[in-house]
Amino acid sequence: MYCVVALDVGGTTMKGGFVAQDGTVLHFERRVTPRAEGADRVIAAISAFVSELSRPRAGLRPLAVGLAVPGLVTPTHAVFSAAFGWRDVPASAFTEVDLPVALGHDVRSAGEAELAYGGHSSGDVLFLPIGTGIAGAVVLSGSLYGGAGGWAGQIGHIPVHPDGLPCGCGQRGCLAAYASGGALAARCGVPSASEAARRVAEGDERAVRVWDEAVGALAAGLATYTLLLDPAVIVIGGGVSQAGEALLSPLRERLSARLSFRRPPEILASALGAQAGMLGAGLLGWRAASTAG
Amino acid sequence: MYCVVALDVGGTTMKGGFVAQDGTVLHFERRVTPRAEGADRVIAAISAFVSELSRPRAGLRPLAVGLAVPGLVTPTHAVFSAAFGWRDVPASAFTEVDLPVALGHDVRSAGEAELAYGGHSSGDVLFLPIGTGIAGAVVLSGSLYGGAGGWAGQIGHIPVHPDGLPCGCGQRGCLAAYASGGALAARCGVPSASEAARRVAEGDERAVRVWDEAVGALAAGLATYTLLLDPAVIVIGGGVSQAGEALLSPLRERLSARLSFRRPPEILASALGAQAGMLGAGLLGWRAASTAG
């Protein structure tokens, strides 16, 4: 069976596998992203992961590789990523295998997968994966919107508290400084956002306060998005969304309370869950396969 | 000469006149909007203004009427306006003259005029008229964007200070509660935003503080817009923009200081100034004339 090798490189884990042309996931595995060890080690880890996935396997014939990475990305280069500290890495540096390679932006690719496979009926949607960091895929009238220079969708760095907490990006009061998985873990003094969510469920005082501030920051950010762009649906994904209704119900309530003269859009959990980015990388791979063919 | 009657109904003044098909303003006058006297009086004042403008004049033959009004507007009805307190007013209620009438949204119409006549080369622009209130015309890839339900562009009511000042809309911390002409005047204790600007120029302590907070709120709001939508240009118009560089230079500086990992877009004063809304109403009128013809 023909397939593509698809890899979604997140700040914490890499999700990789095989995707068939109809979006069926034929294989899925995770590895830790060695982010703390620097850009070269991350690139080497990606290359090793792709090589292993590309080995001959019974019944599967990979045609191309799709790679979804964060930061500023063109089809040929990973131009810049604050998370990984790389600059102008050519697509070829990420693999040693003899297959066409397509690069794409992780969050936008995940958004394309949600559009293709998520069963959404409206064309005005914000896809908001909340992982180690936060970015959004802005879908307007059915298409991903990139802006004048390809930088649209940086909702993780909008100032929700203008004089608020410092953010790793160098700004102050960014949404991500309150509501990203990285911020939730750091502010709760635990190693991961899922551990922070567990403490919230146990009623840990510090975790409850941090979680409440995160939901408040998200409500303010989504109120802003709603007032500017009037989406029909906001789809929350990424690792932090695995908290499910513990996140979504208070978020719906507080978004609604923030809006006085208009109704809030629907807030849904991603139907694709943790595989959205890899399915998006699969779309990139299939595009490369069809171009090469 | 053929022309259309064009009327831009603002919260403080109505700007009306004649516009030729190429956008030449053949006549321009202002009247006070009797907003404090209620919706019926505003509608009657609009109708009287249109009737007087439509009287036969030497050399001018009006073909249609274009009306730009705030709030939620369809081509046939002024559905809702918080500023005027009206609901579901049919276009026919605004005039007694025997000419086709077209209704449009004031800020979006002004944005269309800026696109048509403002000489902007990029298609990714925010037009931000700051008048009695604040709304934005969101231009993406060369077209005005309305969102899922026609409510996009409500940048005046995004929460720039989540727990900030109460706004007339019922929300808290809205951009308009700090930076609209109405808020500037009220917070300085003077009758108009231009009087507030005059006091700032004189060094009045209260006015300087209020102005500074307004610029700070605008910088936060524009940082948010920039990060979400990556515009090439932001064009500031409306009455408050008549302060010119006293507004724009500190705004550029503070927007730039808010953004750490990307450059700010260009911030320009509207080339059309106070006539942008009326020119937009003219475009509406010419559309009605061509449909009727």
XYZ file of C-alpha atoms in Angstrom, chain A residues 100-256:
157
model
C 10.826 14.020 -1.860
C 10.454 16.107 1.319
C 7.890 18.839 2.005
C 8.140 21.252 4.915
C 5.199 23.053 6.462
C 4.183 25.027 9.522
C 3.054 22.739 12.338
C -0.032 24.661 13.411
C -1.143 25.552 9.902
C -0.664 21.941 8.811
C -2.751 20.787 11.782
C -5.393 23.319 10.739
C -5.405 21.936 7.201
C -5.889 18.438 8.625
C -8.803 19.665 10.779
C -10.346 21.235 7.672
C -9.793 18.100 5.596
C -10.776 15.446 8.146
C -12.430 17.211 11.126
C -15.948 17.334 9.709
C -16.393 21.094 10.195
C -19.158 22.663 8.165
C -18.197 26.340 8.513
C -15.333 28.007 6.707
C -14.636 30.563 9.457
C -12.730 28.674 12.105
C -9.869 29.226 14.530
C -7.834 26.105 15.222
C -5.988 26.603 18.470
C -3.560 23.846 19.434
C -2.385 24.463 22.995
C 0.859 22.554 23.411
C 4.230 23.568 24.836
C 3.486 26.875 23.111
C 0.367 28.393 21.530
C -0.258 29.392 17.923
C -3.421 29.452 15.857
C -4.464 28.440 12.360
C -6.714 31.232 11.098
C -9.224 29.827 8.606
C -11.271 32.478 6.818
C -13.909 31.582 4.226
C -12.492 28.062 4.097
C -8.824 28.953 3.542
C -5.842 29.307 5.830
C -4.852 32.948 6.109
C -1.156 33.834 6.342
C -1.204 37.637 6.256
C 1.064 40.025 4.374
C 4.282 38.191 5.316
C 3.177 34.726 6.442
C 3.163 35.686 10.142
C -0.578 35.612 10.854
C -2.001 33.448 13.654
C 0.449 34.379 16.440
C -2.382 34.340 18.986
C -0.021 32.909 21.632
C 1.785 36.241 21.736
C -1.071 38.725 21.797
C -0.925 40.854 24.970
C -3.842 39.683 27.125
C -2.464 41.553 30.162
C -0.559 44.555 28.729
C 1.667 44.872 31.808
C 1.595 41.193 32.714
C 4.074 38.345 33.046
C 7.234 38.323 30.903
C 7.081 35.801 28.054
C 9.937 33.784 26.574
C 9.450 35.705 23.310
C 10.620 38.931 24.929
C 7.192 40.539 25.177
C 4.972 41.039 28.237
C 1.588 39.610 29.140
C 1.333 37.205 26.177
C -1.458 34.619 26.177
C 1.213 31.893 26.087
C 2.785 33.229 29.312
C -0.436 32.178 31.096
C -2.059 29.403 29.113
C 0.581 27.411 27.211
C 1.503 23.949 28.449
C 4.998 25.243 29.173
C 3.692 28.129 31.296
C 1.160 25.939 33.139
C 3.882 23.462 34.116
C 6.411 26.139 35.110
C 3.905 28.191 37.110
C 2.695 25.090 38.970
C 6.297 23.937 39.562
C 5.689 20.552 37.912
C 7.336 18.899 34.888
C 4.330 18.865 32.505
C 0.954 20.413 31.766
C -0.735 17.041 32.280
C 0.757 16.903 35.795
C -0.568 20.452 36.370
C -4.044 19.304 35.238
C -3.843 16.348 37.625
C -3.060 18.703 40.532
C -5.994 20.901 39.574
C -8.244 17.835 39.706
C -6.864 17.079 43.185
C -7.640 20.608 44.340
C -4.022 21.748 44.796
C -4.337 25.441 45.664
C -1.484 26.791 43.560
C -2.470 24.684 40.543
C -6.114 25.760 40.819
C -5.107 29.429 40.828
C -2.708 29.031 37.877
C -5.341 27.082 35.900
C -7.958 29.727 36.643
C -5.633 32.470 35.364
C -4.931 30.404 32.247
C -8.649 30.014 31.520
C -9.157 33.755 32.130
C -6.335 34.615 29.721
C -7.738 32.231 27.098
C -11.215 33.744 27.500
C -9.795 37.249 26.946
C -7.770 36.098 23.916
C -10.731 34.292 22.370
C -13.032 37.267 23.048
C -10.547 39.398 21.111
C -10.382 36.906 18.244
C -14.170 36.655 18.156
C -14.687 40.421 18.075
C -12.079 40.909 15.346
C -12.890 37.971 13.077
C -16.332 36.611 13.981
C -15.561 32.893 13.658
C -18.341 30.293 13.672
C -16.263 27.755 15.578
C -13.113 27.659 17.702
C -11.467 24.225 17.805
C -9.084 23.638 20.708
C -6.412 20.992 20.253
C -2.921 20.140 21.473
C -1.749 18.422 24.630
C -3.422 20.835 27.066
C -6.836 20.198 25.424
C -6.619 16.625 26.724
C -7.960 18.114 29.970
C -11.282 18.063 28.085
C -14.289 19.629 29.762
C -12.162 20.705 32.770
C -10.774 23.246 30.312
C -13.625 23.739 27.848
C -16.595 24.276 30.172
C -15.102 27.108 32.243
C -13.658 28.552 29.036
C -17.093 28.639 27.347
C -18.578 30.240 30.446
C -15.941 32.937 30.750
C -15.867 33.735 27.034
C -19.617 34.147 27.104
